């Protein structure tokens, strides 16, 4: 195979084309990226379930979830009381009484606490103890009780008001799925909040290994907080950003829309788990999403509700003429003030109080997730109302529209016709249209040229896409299909503004949806083949796409060439079984003299495997990973591989 690079190029519309999409699905936030180790730390959990009819979702408070008496059961009493709690938004607290010094309580902590020897951990406990004086003892033991990894005694004095106790400890041993215990002396203590965080959490918020995996992809943007979670299963369950800011312990908890998601697995005959106690503490809220974007060098791209609950789940929505709908629009305006406003404004002042005096420099907002127009749902009219109000006050904010949940139906056609018509009269009407597609690998190969014929009047945001294999595994087959498709995205960089796969995270044994980008458990994380593809394209995007041809490439070879002005990034996806020899890469110059790039000094980053079914397994050596090497003069590109050649 010979690659000939022309002198014709396309500048990227966005230097930050490839980014990340975060949704709190598969325990991605609590139990995941948010580094809190205690489950139901504020006794605010709800159990939720779907009723027998549409729009029928039920919840009940279960403040006791995850908490159990430890030690002599008949010597202790655990009560969960409503009223006079630490925070009115979360109305319960735990009253714990012991008649002996040998009793206490434990927390479920997902699959149990995981501690690393030599690592430090921070405790925060809100208590009220008007008649109790002495100490509390925090203990972390191995699951079988044979190893005590940490033991910390905390002296406390009587106090009739809520008081915050802060302390830390260093683990003496490494334990996995261990038991977290608090022991009391004889007496009664009220607990309003119990938190355990690793001291190495990035910015005191983000689990370090998961944060680093995200940052290594060099994301150009971060779309958040979803996804269907934005809409909610019902409107009372929607994601309201105002519930997620302010002091951590004052945030209003919510049940998770994915808690009621009971779907068939892609292994025939098996039913997927569902998690009725899946909740959102909002410890990872909008402030933290903005902070995460900043720490990764990504553009923040929040998505807001338009007053329509998930159209797959319910028909609930607020009337467009109602006061409630105006509140949704005002919420969008307030969000811009929170992100960018002066510290003299109401919401800018709150941002500064939370620790970020400077603006987050918000430029983009998504209006709706994947709503679509019907005889009863007037999404497009709602978009117009948001656009008018936002651009009246903030004319420079760029708005992202949506083409609905697919790219094959009338929903998609109706949306594009609407936006194409509106953009003729108002060039700022939309900055890009969000398209979603979850398809078989074959579809991605067949649609590599999908965007060749798109109008260039409105850019595209490929906001959610993933190749779904037969059993929807995170295997090499899916990664190769996505890589091939992404060569087409780069080729059409003059219309593709943003692109992100989905979903991002899944906690092992807690997943409602797959495949997923990164898997993890309590102390281990795993990058998938899909992850490494995104890392390659995110890191070696370049600033311009270069037209080129590949001679004798074969049917299953897909290429893309970009440059950052100094280096050429030549991407080659070999989706076939057979190796292919890359003989040369030639570049046409202005004087029509072709020069050959020196392959024998090119740096090569390569992802490859032996079989389409190759997967990585959490806690084991990776089967599919990136390898770095220096090319030889005649390079053999293995079958089932993705390669990036970096050459001058």
Coordinates of C-alpha atoms in Angstrom, one line a residue:
X1 CA 0.0 0.0 0.0
X2 CA 1.2 3.5 -0.9
X3 CA -0.3 6.7 0.6
X4 CA -0.2 9.9 -1.4
X5 CA -0.9 13.1 0.5
X6 CA -2.0 16.0 -1.6
X7 CA -1.4 19.7 -0.8
X8 CA -5.2 20.3 -0.4
X9 CA -6.4 20.6 3.2
X10 CA -9.6 21.3 5.2
X11 CA -9.2 23.3 8.4
X12 CA -11.0 21.8 11.4
X13 CA -14.2 23.6 12.4
X14 CA -13.2 22.6 15.9
X15 CA -9.8 21.9 17.2
X16 CA -11.6 20.1 20.0
X17 CA -13.6 17.7 17.8
X18 CA -13.3 14.6 19.9
X19 CA -14.5 14.8 23.5
X20 CA -16.4 13.0 26.2
X21 CA -20.0 12.5 27.1
X22 CA -20.7 11.9 30.8
X23 CA -24.0 10.5 32.1
X24 CA -24.7 9.1 35.6
X25 CA -25.6 5.7 34.3
X26 CA -24.0 2.4 35.5
X27 CA -23.0 4.1 38.8
X28 CA -20.7 6.5 36.9
X29 CA -21.0 9.3 39.5
X30 CA -21.8 8.0 43.0
X31 CA -19.8 4.8 43.3
X32 CA -17.6 5.9 40.4
X33 CA -15.9 9.2 39.3
X34 CA -17.2 10.9 42.5
X35 CA -14.7 9.5 45.0
X36 CA -17.1 9.2 48.0
X37 CA -16.7 5.7 49.4
X38 CA -19.8 5.6 51.7
X39 CA -23.1 4.7 50.3
X40 CA -26.2 6.7 51.4
X41 CA -24.0 8.9 53.5
X42 CA -26.8 11.3 54.4
X43 CA -29.6 8.8 55.0
X44 CA -31.5 10.2 52.0
X45 CA -31.8 7.2 49.7
X46 CA -35.1 6.4 48.0
X47 CA -36.2 3.1 46.5
X48 CA -37.9 3.6 43.1
X49 CA -39.8 1.4 40.8
X50 CA -42.0 1.6 37.7
X51 CA -45.8 1.1 38.1
X52 CA -48.1 -0.9 35.8
X53 CA -49.1 2.1 33.7
X54 CA -47.3 4.9 31.7
X55 CA -46.2 7.8 33.8
X56 CA -46.5 5.7 36.9
X57 CA -43.2 5.8 38.9
X58 CA -43.2 5.3 42.6
X59 CA -40.6 6.1 45.3
X60 CA -40.3 5.7 49.0
X61 CA -37.7 6.9 51.5
X62 CA -35.3 4.2 52.6
X63 CA -32.9 6.1 54.9
X64 CA -31.7 2.8 56.4
X65 CA -30.4 1.5 53.1
X66 CA -26.8 0.3 53.5
X67 CA -26.6 0.7 57.3
X68 CA -26.6 -2.2 59.8
X69 CA -25.9 -2.7 63.5
X70 CA -22.4 -4.2 64.1
X71 CA -21.5 -6.2 67.2
X72 CA -24.0 -7.2 69.9
X73 CA -27.4 -6.7 68.2
X74 CA -29.4 -6.6 71.5
X75 CA -27.1 -3.9 72.9
X76 CA -27.7 -1.3 70.2
X77 CA -30.6 0.5 68.6
X78 CA -30.6 2.2 65.2
X79 CA -33.4 4.6 64.4
X80 CA -34.0 6.8 61.3
X81 CA -35.9 9.9 62.2
X82 CA -37.5 12.5 60.0
X83 CA -37.3 16.1 61.0
X84 CA -34.7 18.3 62.7
X85 CA -32.1 16.8 60.3
X86 CA -28.9 18.4 59.2
X87 CA -30.5 19.7 56.1
X88 CA -34.2 20.3 55.3
X89 CA -33.7 19.1 51.7
X90 CA -32.7 15.7 53.1
X91 CA -35.0 15.2 56.1
X92 CA -33.7 12.1 57.8
X93 CA -30.9 11.5 60.4
X94 CA -29.8 8.4 62.2
X95 CA -30.0 8.1 66.0
X96 CA -27.7 5.4 67.3
X97 CA -27.8 4.2 70.9
X98 CA -25.6 1.6 72.6
X99 CA -25.8 0.1 76.0
X100 CA -22.3 -1.2 75.8
X101 CA -19.0 -0.1 74.4
X102 CA -18.8 -3.1 72.0
X103 CA -21.5 -2.1 69.5
X104 CA -21.6 0.1 66.4
X105 CA -22.7 0.1 62.8
X106 CA -21.4 -0.6 59.3
X107 CA -22.0 0.8 55.8
X108 CA -22.6 -1.3 52.7
X109 CA -20.1 0.9 50.7
X110 CA -21.2 -0.6 47.4
X111 CA -19.1 -3.8 47.5
X112 CA -17.3 -2.8 50.6
X113 CA -14.4 -0.3 51.2
X114 CA -11.1 -0.7 49.4
X115 CA -8.0 0.7 51.0
X116 CA -4.4 0.8 49.8
X117 CA -1.6 0.3 52.3
X118 CA 0.1 3.7 52.9
X119 CA -2.7 5.7 51.4
X120 CA -4.6 8.4 53.4
X121 CA -8.3 8.8 53.7
X122 CA -10.4 11.8 55.0
X123 CA -13.4 11.5 57.3
X124 CA -16.2 13.9 57.6
X125 CA -19.0 13.2 60.1
X126 CA -21.8 15.5 61.2
X127 CA -23.0 14.6 64.6
X128 CA -25.3 15.9 67.4
X129 CA -24.6 14.6 70.9
X130 CA -26.2 16.7 73.7
X131 CA -25.6 13.9 76.3
X132 CA -22.8 11.9 74.9
X133 CA -19.1 12.5 75.5
X134 CA -16.2 10.3 74.8
X135 CA -15.1 8.9 71.5
X136 CA -16.0 7.3 68.2
X137 CA -13.8 4.7 66.7
X138 CA -13.6 4.2 63.0
X139 CA -12.4 0.8 61.8
X140 CA -11.9 -0.7 58.4
X141 CA -11.4 -4.5 58.3
X142 CA -11.0 -7.0 55.5
X143 CA -14.2 -8.8 54.5
X144 CA -13.4 -11.8 56.6
X145 CA -12.4 -9.7 59.6
X146 CA -8.9 -11.0 59.8
X147 CA -7.1 -7.8 58.8
X148 CA -7.6 -4.4 60.4
X149 CA -6.4 -2.0 57.8
X150 CA -7.2 1.2 59.8
X151 CA -8.4 2.2 63.2
X152 CA -9.0 5.8 64.2
X153 CA -10.3 7.0 67.6
X154 CA -12.0 10.4 67.5
X155 CA -12.6 12.3 70.7
X156 CA -15.8 14.3 70.9
X157 CA -17.4 16.7 73.4
X158 CA -21.1 17.2 74.2
X159 CA -22.9 19.5 71.8
X160 CA -26.7 20.0 71.4
X161 CA -26.2 21.4 67.8
X162 CA -24.9 19.7 64.7
X163 CA -21.1 19.8 64.6
X164 CA -18.7 18.7 61.8
X165 CA -16.0 16.3 62.8
X166 CA -13.1 16.1 60.4
X167 CA -10.2 13.7 60.7
X168 CA -8.0 11.4 58.6
X169 CA -6.1 8.1 58.8
X170 CA -3.5 6.2 56.8
X171 CA -4.2 2.5 56.0
X172 CA -1.7 0.0 57.4
X173 CA -2.8 -2.7 55.0
X174 CA -4.4 -3.2 51.6
X175 CA -8.0 -4.6 51.7
X176 CA -10.6 -5.1 49.1
X177 CA -14.4 -5.2 49.7
X178 CA -13.8 -4.5 53.4
X179 CA -16.1 -3.5 56.2
X180 CA -16.4 0.1 57.4
X181 CA -17.3 0.3 61.1
X182 CA -18.1 3.1 63.6
X183 CA -18.1 2.0 67.2
X184 CA -19.5 4.1 70.1
X185 CA -19.2 4.1 73.8
X186 CA -22.4 3.7 75.9
X187 CA -24.9 6.4 75.0
X188 CA -26.7 8.1 72.1
X189 CA -25.4 10.1 69.1
X190 CA -27.3 11.6 66.1
X191 CA -25.6 11.2 62.8
X192 CA -26.5 13.6 59.9
X193 CA -23.7 12.8 57.4
X194 CA -20.8 10.3 57.2
X195 CA -18.2 10.6 54.5
X196 CA -15.0 8.8 53.6
X197 CA -12.9 10.1 50.7
X198 CA -9.4 9.1 49.5
X199 CA -7.0 11.9 50.2
X200 CA -5.6 11.7 46.7
X201 CA -9.0 12.5 45.1
X202 CA -8.4 15.1 42.4
X203 CA -9.6 18.5 43.6
X204 CA -11.0 16.6 46.6
X205 CA -13.8 15.3 44.3
X206 CA -12.7 12.9 41.5
X207 CA -11.4 9.4 41.9
X208 CA -7.8 9.6 40.8
X209 CA -7.5 6.6 38.4
X210 CA -10.7 7.4 36.7
X211 CA -9.9 11.1 36.3
X212 CA -6.5 10.3 34.8
X213 CA -8.0 7.9 32.3
X214 CA -10.3 10.6 31.1
X215 CA -7.6 13.3 30.9
X216 CA -5.4 11.0 28.9
X217 CA -7.9 11.1 26.0
X218 CA -7.2 14.8 25.6
X219 CA -10.9 15.6 25.5
X220 CA -11.9 18.7 23.5
X221 CA -15.2 19.0 25.4
X222 CA -17.3 17.4 28.1
X223 CA -21.0 17.0 27.5
X224 CA -22.9 16.6 30.7
X225 CA -25.0 15.5 32.7
X226 CA -26.7 13.3 30.1
X227 CA -28.4 11.8 28.4
X228 CA -31.9 10.6 29.4
X229 CA -31.1 11.6 33.0
X230 CA -31.5 15.2 32.0
X231 CA -35.1 14.6 31.1
X232 CA -35.9 12.3 34.0
X233 CA -38.3 9.3 33.9
X234 CA -40.8 11.9 35.1
X235 CA -40.3 15.6 35.5
X236 CA -40.0 15.4 39.3
X237 CA -37.0 13.2 38.6
X238 CA -35.3 15.4 36.0
X239 CA -31.8 16.8 36.5
X240 CA -32.2 20.3 38.0
X241 CA -28.8 21.9 38.1
X242 CA -29.8 24.2 41.0
X243 CA -30.2 21.1 43.2
X244 CA -26.5 20.3 42.6
X245 CA -24.7 23.4 43.7
X246 CA -23.9 25.0 47.0
X247 CA -22.4 23.2 50.1
X248 CA -22.2 19.5 49.5
X249 CA -24.3 18.5 52.5
X250 CA -27.1 20.9 51.6
X251 CA -27.8 19.5 48.1
X252 CA -31.1 17.8 47.4
X253 CA -30.7 14.1 46.7
X254 CA -32.7 12.5 43.8
X255 CA -33.5 9.0 42.7
X256 CA -31.7 8.0 39.5
X257 CA -33.7 7.7 36.3
X258 CA -31.8 4.5 35.5
X259 CA -32.9 2.9 38.7
X260 CA -36.0 1.6 37.0
X261 CA -34.3 0.5 33.8
X262 CA -35.1 -3.2 33.6
X263 CA -34.0 -4.5 30.2
X264 CA -33.1 -7.8 28.6
X265 CA -29.5 -8.6 28.4
X266 CA -27.9 -9.3 25.1
X267 CA -27.2 -12.8 26.2
X268 CA -30.4 -14.7 25.2
X269 CA -32.8 -15.6 27.9
X270 CA -31.2 -13.6 30.7
X271 CA -32.8 -10.6 32.4
X272 CA -30.6 -7.6 33.2
X273 CA -30.3 -6.5 36.8
X274 CA -31.9 -3.3 37.9
X275 CA -31.0 -1.2 40.9
X276 CA -34.0 0.3 42.7
X277 CA -31.6 2.0 45.2
X278 CA -29.7 3.8 42.5
X279 CA -29.6 7.4 43.8
X280 CA -27.9 10.7 43.0
X281 CA -26.2 12.5 46.0
X282 CA -25.2 15.3 43.6
X283 CA -21.8 15.4 45.2
X284 CA -20.8 15.4 41.6
X285 CA -22.9 18.4 40.5
X286 CA -22.7 21.2 37.9
X287 CA -19.9 23.0 39.7
X288 CA -17.9 19.8 39.7
X289 CA -18.7 19.2 36.0
X290 CA -17.4 22.7 35.2
X291 CA -14.3 22.1 37.3
X292 CA -13.7 18.7 35.7
X293 CA -13.9 20.3 32.2
X294 CA -11.4 23.0 33.3
X295 CA -9.0 20.4 34.8
X296 CA -9.0 18.4 31.6
X297 CA -8.7 21.5 29.3
X298 CA -12.1 20.6 27.8
X299 CA -15.0 22.9 26.8
X300 CA -17.9 22.5 29.2
X301 CA -21.1 21.6 27.3
X302 CA -24.1 21.3 29.6
X303 CA -27.4 19.9 28.4
X304 CA -30.7 21.3 29.9
X305 CA -34.2 20.1 30.1
X306 CA -37.0 21.8 28.1
X307 CA -39.8 20.6 30.4
X308 CA -40.3 17.2 28.6
X309 CA -39.7 14.0 30.5
X310 CA -38.1 11.1 28.7
X311 CA -40.3 10.4 25.7
X312 CA -39.4 6.7 25.8
X313 CA -40.8 6.5 29.4
X314 CA -43.6 8.9 29.8
X315 CA -45.8 11.6 28.1
X316 CA -45.3 14.1 31.0
X317 CA -44.4 17.6 30.1
X318 CA -45.1 21.2 31.3
X319 CA -47.3 23.4 29.2
X320 CA -45.3 25.8 27.0
X321 CA -47.7 28.6 28.1
X322 CA -47.3 27.9 31.8
X323 CA -45.3 29.6 34.5
X324 CA -43.4 26.4 35.0
X325 CA -42.0 26.5 31.4
X326 CA -40.8 30.1 31.9
X327 CA -38.9 28.7 34.9
X328 CA -37.1 26.3 32.7
X329 CA -35.9 29.1 30.5
X330 CA -34.9 31.2 33.5
X331 CA -32.9 28.3 34.8
X332 CA -30.9 28.3 31.6
X333 CA -30.2 32.0 32.0
X334 CA -29.2 31.5 35.6
X335 CA -26.8 28.7 34.6
X336 CA -25.0 31.0 32.3
X337 CA -24.8 33.6 35.1
X338 CA -23.5 30.8 37.4
X339 CA -20.8 29.8 34.9
X340 CA -19.7 33.2 33.6
X341 CA -21.3 35.9 35.7
X342 CA -19.6 38.6 37.8
X343 CA -19.2 37.8 41.5
X344 CA -21.6 40.7 42.0
X345 CA -24.4 38.7 40.5
X346 CA -26.5 36.2 42.5
X347 CA -25.3 33.1 40.8
X348 CA -21.7 34.3 40.1
X349 CA -21.4 35.1 43.8
X350 CA -22.4 31.5 44.6
X351 CA -19.8 30.2 42.1
X352 CA -17.1 32.3 43.8
X353 CA -18.3 31.1 47.3
X354 CA -17.8 27.5 46.1
X355 CA -14.2 28.3 45.3
X356 CA -14.0 29.6 41.7
X357 CA -14.0 33.3 41.5
X358 CA -13.1 33.5 37.8
X359 CA -15.6 32.6 35.0
X360 CA -15.8 29.0 33.7
X361 CA -16.0 30.6 30.2
X362 CA -19.1 28.7 29.2
X363 CA -19.6 28.9 25.4
X364 CA -22.1 26.1 24.6
X365 CA -25.5 24.9 25.9
X366 CA -27.5 21.9 24.7
X367 CA -31.2 22.6 24.5
X368 CA -32.9 19.2 25.2
X369 CA -31.3 15.8 25.1
X370 CA -32.9 13.8 22.3
X371 CA -36.4 15.1 22.2
X372 CA -38.4 14.9 19.0
X373 CA -41.5 16.5 17.5
X374 CA -44.9 14.7 17.6
X375 CA -48.5 15.7 17.3
X376 CA -48.5 16.1 21.1
X377 CA -44.9 17.2 21.9
X378 CA -44.0 20.6 20.6
X379 CA -40.2 20.4 21.1
X380 CA -39.2 22.6 18.2
X381 CA -41.4 25.4 19.5
X382 CA -39.7 25.1 22.9
X383 CA -36.3 25.3 21.3
X384 CA -37.3 28.6 19.6
X385 CA -38.4 30.0 23.0
X386 CA -35.1 29.1 24.6
X387 CA -33.1 30.4 21.7
X388 CA -34.9 33.8 21.7
X389 CA -34.5 34.3 25.5
X390 CA -30.9 33.2 25.7
X391 CA -29.7 35.1 22.7
X392 CA -31.5 38.2 23.8
X393 CA -29.4 38.3 27.0
X394 CA -26.4 36.3 26.0
X395 CA -26.0 36.7 22.2
X396 CA -22.6 34.9 22.1
X397 CA -23.7 31.7 23.7
X398 CA -23.8 28.9 21.1
X399 CA -26.8 26.5 21.3
X400 CA -26.9 22.9 20.4
X401 CA -30.1 21.5 18.9
X402 CA -31.1 17.8 18.6
X403 CA -32.1 15.6 15.8
X404 CA -33.8 13.1 18.1
X405 CA -32.9 9.6 19.2
X406 CA -31.8 8.2 15.7
X407 CA -30.7 9.1 12.2
X408 CA -33.0 6.9 10.3
X409 CA -36.6 7.9 11.1
X410 CA -39.0 10.8 10.4
X411 CA -38.0 12.3 13.8
X412 CA -34.6 13.0 12.3
X413 CA -35.9 14.4 9.0
X414 CA -38.4 16.7 10.7
X415 CA -35.7 18.1 13.0
X416 CA -33.2 18.8 10.3
X417 CA -35.9 20.4 8.1
X418 CA -36.8 22.7 10.9
X419 CA -33.3 23.8 11.8
X420 CA -32.3 24.2 8.1
X421 CA -35.2 26.5 7.6
X422 CA -34.6 28.6 10.7
X423 CA -30.9 29.1 10.1
X424 CA -31.7 30.9 6.9
X425 CA -33.2 33.8 8.8
X426 CA -31.0 33.6 11.9
X427 CA -27.4 32.5 11.6
X428 CA -27.1 32.1 15.3
X429 CA -30.2 29.9 15.7
X430 CA -28.1 26.8 16.3
X431 CA -24.4 26.1 16.4
X432 CA -24.7 22.3 15.8
X433 CA -27.3 19.5 15.7
X434 CA -26.8 16.6 18.1
X435 CA -27.2 13.2 16.4
X436 CA -27.3 9.9 18.2
X437 CA -26.8 6.4 16.8
X438 CA -26.2 3.0 18.4
X439 CA -25.7 0.5 15.6
X440 CA -24.2 -2.8 14.6
X441 CA -20.5 -2.7 13.5
X442 CA -21.6 -3.3 9.9
X443 CA -23.6 0.0 9.9
X444 CA -20.5 2.0 10.8
X445 CA -18.5 0.5 7.9
X446 CA -21.4 1.2 5.6
X447 CA -21.8 4.8 6.7
X448 CA -18.1 6.0 6.7
X449 CA -19.1 8.4 4.0
X450 CA -22.4 9.4 5.7
X451 CA -21.4 13.0 6.1
X452 CA -19.9 13.5 2.7
X453 CA -23.2 14.7 1.3
X454 CA -24.4 16.7 4.3
X455 CA -25.1 20.4 3.9
X456 CA -22.3 22.6 5.3
X457 CA -24.9 25.2 6.6
X458 CA -25.2 23.7 10.0
X459 CA -22.4 21.7 11.8
X460 CA -23.1 18.3 13.3
X461 CA -22.5 17.1 16.9
X462 CA -22.2 13.3 16.9
X463 CA -23.1 13.4 20.5
X464 CA -23.7 9.7 21.3
X465 CA -22.5 6.8 19.2
X466 CA -21.3 3.3 19.8
X467 CA -20.9 0.1 17.8
X468 CA -23.1 -2.7 19.3
X469 CA -21.9 -6.2 18.6
X470 CA -24.1 -9.2 19.0
X471 CA -23.7 -9.4 22.7
X472 CA -22.8 -5.7 23.1
X473 CA -19.3 -6.4 24.4
X474 CA -16.4 -4.0 24.7
X475 CA -14.4 -6.0 22.2
X476 CA -12.0 -5.3 19.3
X477 CA -14.8 -5.7 16.7
X478 CA -16.6 -2.7 18.1
X479 CA -13.4 -0.6 18.4
X480 CA -12.4 -1.2 14.8
X481 CA -15.8 -0.3 13.5
X482 CA -15.8 3.0 15.5
X483 CA -12.2 3.7 14.3
X484 CA -13.1 3.2 10.7
X485 CA -16.1 5.5 11.1
X486 CA -14.0 8.2 12.8
X487 CA -11.8 8.4 9.7
X488 CA -15.0 9.6 8.0
X489 CA -15.6 12.1 10.8
X490 CA -12.2 13.5 10.3
X491 CA -12.6 13.7 6.5
X492 CA -15.8 15.7 7.1
X493 CA -14.2 18.0 9.7
X494 CA -15.8 21.0 8.0
X495 CA -19.2 19.8 9.1
X496 CA -18.5 17.6 12.2
X497 CA -17.9 20.0 15.1
X498 CA -18.0 17.6 18.0
X499 CA -18.1 13.8 18.5
X500 CA -18.3 11.5 21.5
X501 CA -19.0 7.9 22.2
X502 CA -21.4 6.7 24.9
X503 CA -21.7 5.7 27.6
X504 CA -18.5 6.6 29.4
X505 CA -18.4 4.6 32.6
X506 CA -19.7 1.3 34.1
X507 CA -19.1 -0.1 37.6
X508 CA -18.6 -3.8 37.5
X509 CA -21.8 -5.6 38.5
X510 CA -23.7 -2.4 38.6
X511 CA -24.4 -1.8 34.9
X512 CA -27.7 -1.0 33.2
X513 CA -26.2 -0.4 29.7
X514 CA -23.3 -1.6 27.7
X515 CA -20.9 -1.5 25.9
X516 CA -19.1 1.2 28.0
X517 CA -15.9 3.2 27.6
X518 CA -14.2 2.5 31.0
X519 CA -15.1 -0.3 33.5
X520 CA -14.1 -0.2 37.2
X521 CA -14.8 -1.7 40.6
X522 CA -14.0 -0.3 44.1
X523 CA -10.2 0.1 43.5
X524 CA -9.4 -1.0 39.9
X525 CA -10.2 0.5 36.5
X526 CA -10.0 -0.9 33.0
X527 CA -9.7 0.7 29.6
X528 CA -11.5 -1.0 26.8
X529 CA -10.4 -1.2 23.1
X530 CA -13.0 1.5 22.4
X531 CA -11.2 3.7 24.9
X532 CA -7.9 3.3 23.2
X533 CA -9.4 4.2 19.8
X534 CA -10.8 7.4 21.2
X535 CA -7.5 8.2 22.9
X536 CA -5.6 7.8 19.6
X537 CA -8.0 10.1 17.7
X538 CA -8.2 12.6 20.6
X539 CA -4.5 12.9 21.1
X540 CA -3.6 13.0 17.4
X541 CA -6.4 15.1 16.0
X542 CA -4.3 17.8 14.3
X543 CA -5.6 21.2 13.1
X544 CA -6.2 20.4 9.4
X545 CA -7.4 17.4 7.4
X546 CA -5.3 16.5 4.4
X547 CA -6.8 15.0 1.2
X548 CA -5.0 11.8 0.2
X549 CA -5.3 8.5 -1.6
X550 CA -4.3 5.0 -0.6
X551 CA -3.1 2.8 -3.5
X552 CA -3.6 -1.0 -3.2
X553 CA -5.3 -0.5 0.2
X554 CA -7.9 -3.2 0.0
X555 CA -11.6 -3.2 1.0
X556 CA -11.0 -3.3 4.8
X557 CA -8.4 -0.5 5.0
X558 CA -9.5 2.9 6.1
X559 CA -7.2 6.0 6.3
X560 CA -7.2 9.5 7.5
X561 CA -4.4 12.1 7.4
X562 CA -4.3 15.3 9.5
X563 CA -1.5 17.7 10.5
X564 CA -0.8 20.1 13.3
X565 CA 1.5 22.2 11.1
X566 CA 4.6 20.3 12.3
X567 CA 3.7 16.7 12.1
X568 CA 1.6 14.5 9.8
X569 CA -0.7 12.1 11.7
X570 CA -1.4 9.2 9.3
X571 CA -4.1 6.9 10.7
X572 CA -4.6 3.5 9.2
X573 CA -7.4 1.1 10.3
X574 CA -6.9 -2.4 9.1
X575 CA -10.3 -4.1 9.8
X576 CA -9.3 -7.3 7.9
X577 CA -7.5 -10.4 9.1
X578 CA -4.5 -10.1 6.8
X579 CA -1.5 -7.8 7.3
X580 CA -0.8 -5.1 4.8
X581 CA 2.6 -3.6 3.9
X582 CA 2.9 0.2 3.9
X583 CA 5.6 0.8 1.4
X584 CA 5.7 4.6 1.4
X585 CA 3.9 7.9 2.2
X586 CA 4.4 10.7 -0.3
X587 CA 3.6 14.3 0.1
X588 CA 2.9 16.6 -2.9
X589 CA 4.5 20.1 -2.5
X590 CA 3.6 23.4 -4.1
X591 CA 6.2 22.9 -6.9
X592 CA 4.5 19.6 -7.8
X593 CA 7.6 17.7 -6.6
X594 CA 6.6 14.7 -4.4
X595 CA 8.7 14.0 -1.4
X596 CA 8.7 10.8 0.6
X597 CA 8.2 10.9 4.4
X598 CA 10.8 8.9 6.2
X599 CA 8.9 5.9 7.6
X600 CA 12.0 4.5 9.2
X601 CA 12.1 7.3 11.7
X602 CA 8.3 7.7 12.2
X603 CA 6.8 7.1 15.6
X604 CA 4.0 4.6 15.5
X605 CA 1.2 4.1 18.1
X606 CA -0.7 1.0 17.5
X607 CA -3.7 -0.9 18.8
X608 CA -4.0 -4.5 17.7
X609 CA -5.4 -7.9 18.7
X610 CA -5.7 -11.5 17.5
X611 CA -9.4 -11.8 17.3
X612 CA -12.5 -9.6 16.9
X613 CA -13.7 -11.0 20.2
X614 CA -10.7 -9.8 22.1
X615 CA -11.6 -7.9 25.3
X616 CA -9.9 -6.5 28.3
X617 CA -10.8 -8.0 31.7
X618 CA -10.8 -6.0 34.9
X619 CA -8.0 -6.9 37.2
X620 CA -6.1 -8.9 34.5
X621 CA -3.4 -8.0 32.0
X622 CA -4.8 -6.2 29.0
X623 CA -5.3 -8.2 25.8
X624 CA -5.8 -5.1 23.7
X625 CA -3.7 -2.0 24.5
X626 CA -1.6 0.7 22.8
X627 CA 2.0 0.0 21.9
X628 CA 4.5 2.5 20.8
X629 CA 7.3 1.7 18.3
X630 CA 9.5 3.2 15.6
X631 CA 8.6 2.2 12.1
X632 CA 10.9 0.4 9.7
X633 CA 11.2 1.4 6.0
X634 CA 8.7 -1.1 4.9
X635 CA 6.0 -1.3 7.6
X636 CA 3.8 -4.2 8.0
X637 CA 0.4 -3.2 9.4
X638 CA -1.1 -6.2 11.2
X639 CA -4.7 -7.3 10.6
X640 CA -7.3 -6.1 13.2
X641 CA -5.4 -3.0 14.1
X642 CA -5.5 0.8 14.3
X643 CA -2.2 2.6 13.7
X644 CA -1.1 6.2 13.9
X645 CA 2.1 7.2 12.1
X646 CA 3.6 10.4 13.3
X647 CA 6.0 11.7 10.7
X648 CA 7.4 15.0 9.3

